[in-house]
Amino acid sequence: MFKNKIKIAPSILSADYADLKKEIERVKQGGADMLHVDVMDGHFVPNISIGPPVVKSVRKATDMFLDCHLMISNPLEYIDAFANAGADLISFHLESESDPEKTIEKIISTGVKPALVLKPKTPAEEVFPFIEKLAMVLVMTVEPGFGGQSFMEDQLGKIQKIRKKASEVNPDLMIQVDGGIVPATASLCVEAGADVLVSGSYIFGSDDIKGAIDSLRPCS
Ligand code: DX5
Ligand code: ZN
């Protein structure tokens, strides 16, 4: 079985934005490995969240690894803004209007790690031509746009296919899952080959943040 260390990425979409610094400190103390920042433009997805100014403030507030998930129509136009704001990794959707090759090259040129995201209806094979250049692939396990939705089990086969392809062309590729992650769905994803687990409502809705984060690491 695939044996990378499992990383937990709390999504601040479910945090209290008025108290973000404290919320970030809570998940850091709880043992989180990176921070997942959901950026929504109200066009690519039917919801609006935050943009570069908030990422810049978060960067000042923490030294945690910042994983920025761009759910926006034209990611290429905003790579400089998010890189300058302090993103460590930028993921953008294959279904967006930007050219994937150009966008990956642009992210690399800013010194940030590149990642591609697949919505539930997008087949695994569509990301194969880009895997060699990517640090991570994010397999959405809900339709992007909102926290608190139910996990889509039919995405597990997609994770397996991408892990198989990555083992041939880019063994270090991280595979992230996002949406409906709780302990039971976390182990299914890890078994399928995922190694970075995003979780919003489950972690931030818990009174025991460390307990919640630990419970997402299979075999912990
Ligand atoms: C949804 C976002 C997720 C969201 C996950 O479009 O990409 O990161 O915060 O939330 P939960 O873990 O509550 O499903
Ligand atoms: Zn996300």
mmCIF file of C-alpha atoms and ligand atoms in Angstrom:
data_model
loop_
_atom_site.group_PDB
_atom_site.id
_atom_site.type_symbol
_atom_site.label_atom_id
_atom_site.label_comp_id
_atom_site.label_asym_id
_atom_site.label_seq_id
_atom_site.Cartn_x
_atom_site.Cartn_y
_atom_site.Cartn_z
ATOM 1 C CA MET A 1 0.000 0.000 0.000
ATOM 2 C CA PHE A 2 1.011 3.605 -0.591
ATOM 3 C CA LYS A 3 2.859 4.864 2.501
ATOM 4 C CA ASN A 4 3.354 8.657 2.467
ATOM 5 C CA LYS A 5 2.831 10.467 5.759
ATOM 6 C CA ILE A 6 -0.782 11.617 5.954
ATOM 7 C CA LYS A 7 -1.132 15.392 6.161
ATOM 8 C CA ILE A 8 -4.148 17.175 7.614
ATOM 9 C CA ALA A 9 -5.194 20.516 6.077
ATOM 10 C CA PRO A 10 -7.960 22.340 7.992
ATOM 11 C CA SER A 11 -10.072 24.536 5.699
ATOM 12 C CA ILE A 12 -10.504 28.010 7.161
ATOM 13 C CA LEU A 13 -13.798 28.320 5.263
ATOM 14 C CA SER A 14 -15.383 26.854 8.410
ATOM 15 C CA ALA A 15 -13.379 29.070 10.808
ATOM 16 C CA ASP A 16 -14.582 32.276 12.442
ATOM 17 C CA TYR A 17 -13.171 34.882 10.036
ATOM 18 C CA ALA A 18 -13.487 37.590 12.694
ATOM 19 C CA ASP A 19 -11.082 35.634 14.865
ATOM 20 C CA LEU A 20 -8.875 34.063 12.222
ATOM 21 C CA LYS A 21 -5.551 34.436 14.030
ATOM 22 C CA LYS A 22 -6.872 32.554 17.045
ATOM 23 C CA GLU A 23 -8.507 29.896 14.847
ATOM 24 C CA ILE A 24 -5.209 29.322 12.989
ATOM 25 C CA GLU A 25 -3.345 29.039 16.282
ATOM 26 C CA ARG A 26 -5.874 26.436 17.479
ATOM 27 C CA VAL A 27 -5.354 24.153 14.464
ATOM 28 C CA LYS A 28 -1.585 24.654 14.567
ATOM 29 C CA GLN A 29 -1.494 23.621 18.231
ATOM 30 C CA GLY A 30 -3.762 20.704 17.298
ATOM 31 C CA GLY A 31 -1.083 19.336 14.964
ATOM 32 C CA ALA A 32 -2.368 20.430 11.535
ATOM 33 C CA ASP A 33 0.207 20.095 8.742
ATOM 34 C CA MET A 34 -0.938 22.934 6.494
ATOM 35 C CA LEU A 35 -3.721 25.498 6.161
ATOM 36 C CA HIS A 36 -6.274 25.168 3.340
ATOM 37 C CA VAL A 37 -7.515 28.553 2.087
ATOM 38 C CA ASP A 38 -10.650 28.467 -0.101
ATOM 39 C CA VAL A 39 -10.881 31.312 -2.610
ATOM 40 C CA MET A 40 -14.271 31.681 -4.373
ATOM 41 C CA ASP A 41 -15.255 34.324 -6.910
ATOM 42 C CA GLY A 42 -19.060 33.930 -7.079
ATOM 43 C CA HIS A 43 -18.688 33.013 -10.757
ATOM 44 C CA PHE A 44 -16.792 29.725 -11.029
ATOM 45 C CA VAL A 45 -18.743 28.634 -7.942
ATOM 46 C CA PRO A 46 -21.951 30.180 -6.564
ATOM 47 C CA ASN A 47 -20.289 31.516 -3.417
ATOM 48 C CA ILE A 48 -17.833 34.293 -2.518
ATOM 49 C CA SER A 49 -15.167 33.907 0.154
ATOM 50 C CA ILE A 50 -11.841 35.722 0.433
ATOM 51 C CA GLY A 51 -9.002 36.997 -1.767
ATOM 52 C CA PRO A 52 -5.349 38.085 -1.720
ATOM 53 C CA PRO A 53 -5.621 40.715 1.091
ATOM 54 C CA VAL A 54 -6.802 38.059 3.548
ATOM 55 C CA VAL A 55 -4.088 35.632 2.401
ATOM 56 C CA LYS A 56 -1.551 38.419 3.031
ATOM 57 C CA SER A 57 -2.838 38.932 6.577
ATOM 58 C CA VAL A 58 -2.890 35.178 7.229
ATOM 59 C CA ARG A 59 0.725 35.021 5.991
ATOM 60 C CA LYS A 60 1.696 37.636 8.594
ATOM 61 C CA ALA A 61 -0.187 35.789 11.320
ATOM 62 C CA THR A 62 1.375 32.334 10.840
ATOM 63 C CA ASP A 63 4.349 30.410 9.507
ATOM 64 C CA MET A 64 2.109 27.477 8.517
ATOM 65 C CA PHE A 65 2.254 26.169 4.913
ATOM 66 C CA LEU A 66 -0.505 27.991 2.977
ATOM 67 C CA ASP A 67 -2.387 25.840 0.463
ATOM 68 C CA CYS A 68 -4.613 28.173 -1.610
ATOM 69 C CA HIS A 69 -7.485 26.481 -3.473
ATOM 70 C CA LEU A 70 -8.628 28.846 -6.214
ATOM 71 C CA MET A 71 -12.259 28.295 -7.198
ATOM 72 C CA ILE A 72 -12.166 31.163 -9.697
ATOM 73 C CA SER A 73 -12.799 31.454 -13.441
ATOM 74 C CA ASN A 74 -9.459 32.992 -14.483
ATOM 75 C CA PRO A 75 -6.731 31.715 -12.143
ATOM 76 C CA LEU A 76 -3.876 32.702 -14.492
ATOM 77 C CA GLU A 77 -4.704 36.392 -13.999
ATOM 78 C CA TYR A 78 -4.373 36.112 -10.229
ATOM 79 C CA ILE A 79 -1.260 33.946 -9.734
ATOM 80 C CA ASP A 80 1.014 36.954 -9.047
ATOM 81 C CA ALA A 81 -1.458 38.354 -6.518
ATOM 82 C CA PHE A 82 -1.639 35.109 -4.534
ATOM 83 C CA ALA A 83 2.097 34.434 -4.817
ATOM 84 C CA ASN A 84 2.881 37.961 -3.577
ATOM 85 C CA ALA A 85 0.365 37.522 -0.768
ATOM 86 C CA GLY A 86 2.414 34.564 0.491
ATOM 87 C CA ALA A 87 0.843 31.344 -0.844
ATOM 88 C CA ASP A 88 3.124 28.279 -0.621
ATOM 89 C CA LEU A 89 0.984 26.188 -2.975
ATOM 90 C CA ILE A 90 -1.681 27.259 -5.447
ATOM 91 C CA SER A 91 -4.271 24.832 -6.783
ATOM 92 C CA PHE A 92 -6.549 25.780 -9.665
ATOM 93 C CA HIS A 93 -9.350 23.978 -11.479
ATOM 94 C CA LEU A 94 -8.840 22.096 -14.721
ATOM 95 C CA GLU A 95 -12.395 23.257 -15.567
ATOM 96 C CA SER A 96 -11.458 26.957 -15.290
ATOM 97 C CA GLU A 97 -10.947 29.194 -18.343
ATOM 98 C CA SER A 98 -7.147 29.433 -17.961
ATOM 99 C CA ASP A 99 -4.782 27.294 -20.028
ATOM 100 C CA PRO A 100 -3.472 24.586 -17.643
ATOM 101 C CA GLU A 101 0.055 24.460 -19.102
ATOM 102 C CA LYS A 102 0.527 28.251 -18.974
ATOM 103 C CA THR A 103 -0.942 28.494 -15.501
ATOM 104 C CA ILE A 104 1.332 25.751 -14.141
ATOM 105 C CA GLU A 105 4.384 27.460 -15.701
ATOM 106 C CA LYS A 106 3.315 30.788 -14.216
ATOM 107 C CA ILE A 107 2.927 29.306 -10.719
ATOM 108 C CA ILE A 108 6.360 27.640 -10.982
ATOM 109 C CA SER A 109 7.929 30.936 -12.131
ATOM 110 C CA THR A 110 6.758 32.631 -8.921
ATOM 111 C CA GLY A 111 8.426 29.955 -6.771
ATOM 112 C CA VAL A 112 5.093 28.513 -5.565
ATOM 113 C CA LYS A 113 4.142 24.817 -5.785
ATOM 114 C CA PRO A 114 1.549 24.061 -8.521
ATOM 115 C CA ALA A 115 -1.542 21.863 -8.135
ATOM 116 C CA LEU A 116 -4.572 21.027 -10.292
ATOM 117 C CA VAL A 117 -8.094 20.354 -9.025
ATOM 118 C CA LEU A 118 -10.749 18.074 -10.540
ATOM 119 C CA LYS A 119 -14.470 18.573 -9.946
ATOM 120 C CA PRO A 120 -16.419 15.345 -9.329
ATOM 121 C CA LYS A 121 -17.566 14.949 -12.945
ATOM 122 C CA THR A 122 -14.074 15.403 -14.473
ATOM 123 C CA PRO A 123 -12.403 12.061 -15.289
ATOM 124 C CA ALA A 124 -8.999 11.160 -13.793
ATOM 125 C CA GLU A 125 -7.411 10.838 -17.239
ATOM 126 C CA GLU A 126 -7.775 14.572 -17.917
ATOM 127 C CA VAL A 127 -5.068 15.404 -15.373
ATOM 128 C CA PHE A 128 -2.604 12.748 -16.610
ATOM 129 C CA PRO A 129 -0.783 15.015 -19.148
ATOM 130 C CA PHE A 130 0.142 17.436 -16.324
ATOM 131 C CA ILE A 131 1.046 15.077 -13.453
ATOM 132 C CA GLU A 132 4.819 15.222 -14.004
ATOM 133 C CA LYS A 133 4.896 18.993 -13.409
ATOM 134 C CA LEU A 134 2.580 19.092 -10.412
ATOM 135 C CA ALA A 135 3.270 18.978 -6.681
ATOM 136 C CA MET A 136 -0.302 17.909 -5.960
ATOM 137 C CA VAL A 137 -3.640 16.896 -7.482
ATOM 138 C CA LEU A 138 -6.812 17.743 -5.562
ATOM 139 C CA VAL A 139 -9.734 15.377 -6.102
ATOM 140 C CA MET A 140 -12.940 17.137 -5.028
ATOM 141 C CA THR A 141 -15.152 14.775 -3.057
ATOM 142 C CA VAL A 142 -18.093 17.256 -3.146
ATOM 143 C CA GLU A 143 -19.172 19.853 -5.712
ATOM 144 C CA PRO A 144 -16.979 22.883 -4.895
ATOM 145 C CA GLY A 145 -18.562 25.961 -3.321
ATOM 146 C CA PHE A 146 -19.702 25.153 0.181
ATOM 147 C CA GLY A 147 -18.527 23.455 3.359
ATOM 148 C CA GLY A 148 -20.575 20.843 5.198
ATOM 149 C CA GLN A 149 -21.661 18.680 2.219
ATOM 150 C CA SER A 150 -21.714 14.859 2.064
ATOM 151 C CA PHE A 151 -18.731 12.879 0.763
ATOM 152 C CA MET A 152 -19.107 11.379 -2.744
ATOM 153 C CA GLU A 153 -17.878 7.805 -2.546
ATOM 154 C CA ASP A 154 -17.787 7.469 -6.339
ATOM 155 C CA GLN A 155 -14.613 9.610 -6.328
ATOM 156 C CA LEU A 156 -12.514 6.831 -4.746
ATOM 157 C CA GLY A 157 -11.821 5.135 -8.093
ATOM 158 C CA LYS A 158 -10.493 8.445 -9.433
ATOM 159 C CA ILE A 159 -8.007 8.686 -6.548
ATOM 160 C CA GLN A 160 -6.823 5.128 -7.298
ATOM 161 C CA LYS A 161 -6.316 5.877 -10.994
ATOM 162 C CA ILE A 162 -4.319 9.045 -10.277
ATOM 163 C CA ARG A 163 -2.171 7.297 -7.656
ATOM 164 C CA LYS A 164 -1.421 4.492 -10.116
ATOM 165 C CA LYS A 165 -0.399 6.950 -12.840
ATOM 166 C CA ALA A 166 1.664 9.012 -10.365
ATOM 167 C CA SER A 167 3.570 5.934 -9.203
ATOM 168 C CA GLU A 168 4.814 5.649 -12.806
ATOM 169 C CA VAL A 169 5.613 9.290 -13.610
ATOM 170 C CA ASN A 170 5.776 11.326 -10.367
ATOM 171 C CA PRO A 171 5.998 9.178 -7.217
ATOM 172 C CA ASP A 172 6.236 12.260 -4.958
ATOM 173 C CA LEU A 173 2.879 13.627 -6.138
ATOM 174 C CA MET A 174 0.573 14.499 -3.249
ATOM 175 C CA ILE A 175 -3.084 13.609 -3.725
ATOM 176 C CA GLN A 176 -5.458 15.770 -1.734
ATOM 177 C CA VAL A 177 -9.152 15.201 -1.065
ATOM 178 C CA ASP A 178 -11.588 17.961 -0.143
ATOM 179 C CA GLY A 179 -15.214 17.762 0.942
ATOM 180 C CA GLY A 180 -17.076 15.678 3.505
ATOM 181 C CA ILE A 181 -13.923 14.404 5.196
ATOM 182 C CA VAL A 182 -14.607 12.783 8.591
ATOM 183 C CA PRO A 183 -12.765 9.767 10.125
ATOM 184 C CA ALA A 184 -14.672 7.110 8.110
ATOM 185 C CA THR A 185 -14.267 8.851 4.746
ATOM 186 C CA ALA A 186 -10.637 9.794 5.568
ATOM 187 C CA SER A 187 -9.622 6.130 5.806
ATOM 188 C CA LEU A 188 -11.386 5.285 2.525
ATOM 189 C CA CYS A 189 -9.439 8.083 0.796
ATOM 190 C CA VAL A 190 -6.092 7.035 2.289
ATOM 191 C CA GLU A 191 -6.727 3.428 1.271
ATOM 192 C CA ALA A 192 -7.389 4.673 -2.276
ATOM 193 C CA GLY A 193 -4.067 6.597 -2.333
ATOM 194 C CA ALA A 194 -4.750 10.099 -0.962
ATOM 195 C CA ASP A 195 -2.225 11.610 1.454
ATOM 196 C CA VAL A 196 -3.510 15.159 2.139
ATOM 197 C CA LEU A 197 -6.910 15.438 3.794
ATOM 198 C CA VAL A 198 -8.785 18.753 3.820
ATOM 199 C CA SER A 199 -11.424 19.100 6.496
ATOM 200 C CA GLY A 200 -13.462 22.185 7.379
ATOM 201 C CA SER A 201 -16.682 21.677 9.307
ATOM 202 C CA TYR A 202 -15.521 18.483 11.079
ATOM 203 C CA ILE A 203 -12.384 20.121 12.534
ATOM 204 C CA PHE A 204 -13.678 23.632 13.261
ATOM 205 C CA GLY A 205 -16.993 22.281 14.555
ATOM 206 C CA SER A 206 -15.217 20.267 17.215
ATOM 207 C CA ASP A 207 -14.548 21.365 20.826
ATOM 208 C CA ASP A 208 -11.438 19.181 20.799
ATOM 209 C CA ILE A 209 -9.427 20.309 17.766
ATOM 210 C CA LYS A 210 -6.439 18.059 18.486
ATOM 211 C CA GLY A 211 -8.717 15.045 18.969
ATOM 212 C CA ALA A 212 -10.501 15.814 15.688
ATOM 213 C CA ILE A 213 -7.234 16.162 13.747
ATOM 214 C CA ASP A 214 -5.799 12.959 15.282
ATOM 215 C CA SER A 215 -8.989 11.054 14.455
ATOM 216 C CA LEU A 216 -8.506 11.824 10.741
ATOM 217 C CA ARG A 217 -5.113 10.102 10.619
ATOM 218 C CA PRO A 218 -5.860 6.440 9.889
ATOM 219 C CA CYS A 219 -4.171 3.983 12.270
ATOM 220 C CA SER A 220 -3.333 6.790 14.720
HETATM 221 C C1 DX5 B 1 -15.622 23.372 -0.705
HETATM 222 C C2 DX5 B 1 -14.245 23.726 -0.206
HETATM 223 C C3 DX5 B 1 -13.805 22.923 0.974
HETATM 224 C C4 DX5 B 1 -14.665 23.037 2.212
HETATM 225 C C5 DX5 B 1 -14.695 21.650 2.812
HETATM 226 O O1 DX5 B 1 -15.798 23.891 -1.966
HETATM 227 O O2 DX5 B 1 -13.281 23.528 -1.230
HETATM 228 O O3 DX5 B 1 -12.432 23.158 1.277
HETATM 229 O O4 DX5 B 1 -14.209 23.948 3.158
HETATM 230 O O5 DX5 B 1 -15.584 21.654 3.870
HETATM 231 P P1 DX5 B 1 -16.076 20.342 4.635
HETATM 232 O O6 DX5 B 1 -14.857 19.685 5.214
HETATM 233 O O7 DX5 B 1 -16.994 20.902 5.666
HETATM 234 O O8 DX5 B 1 -16.762 19.469 3.632
HETATM 235 ZN ZN ZN B 2 -11.114 23.604 -0.728
#
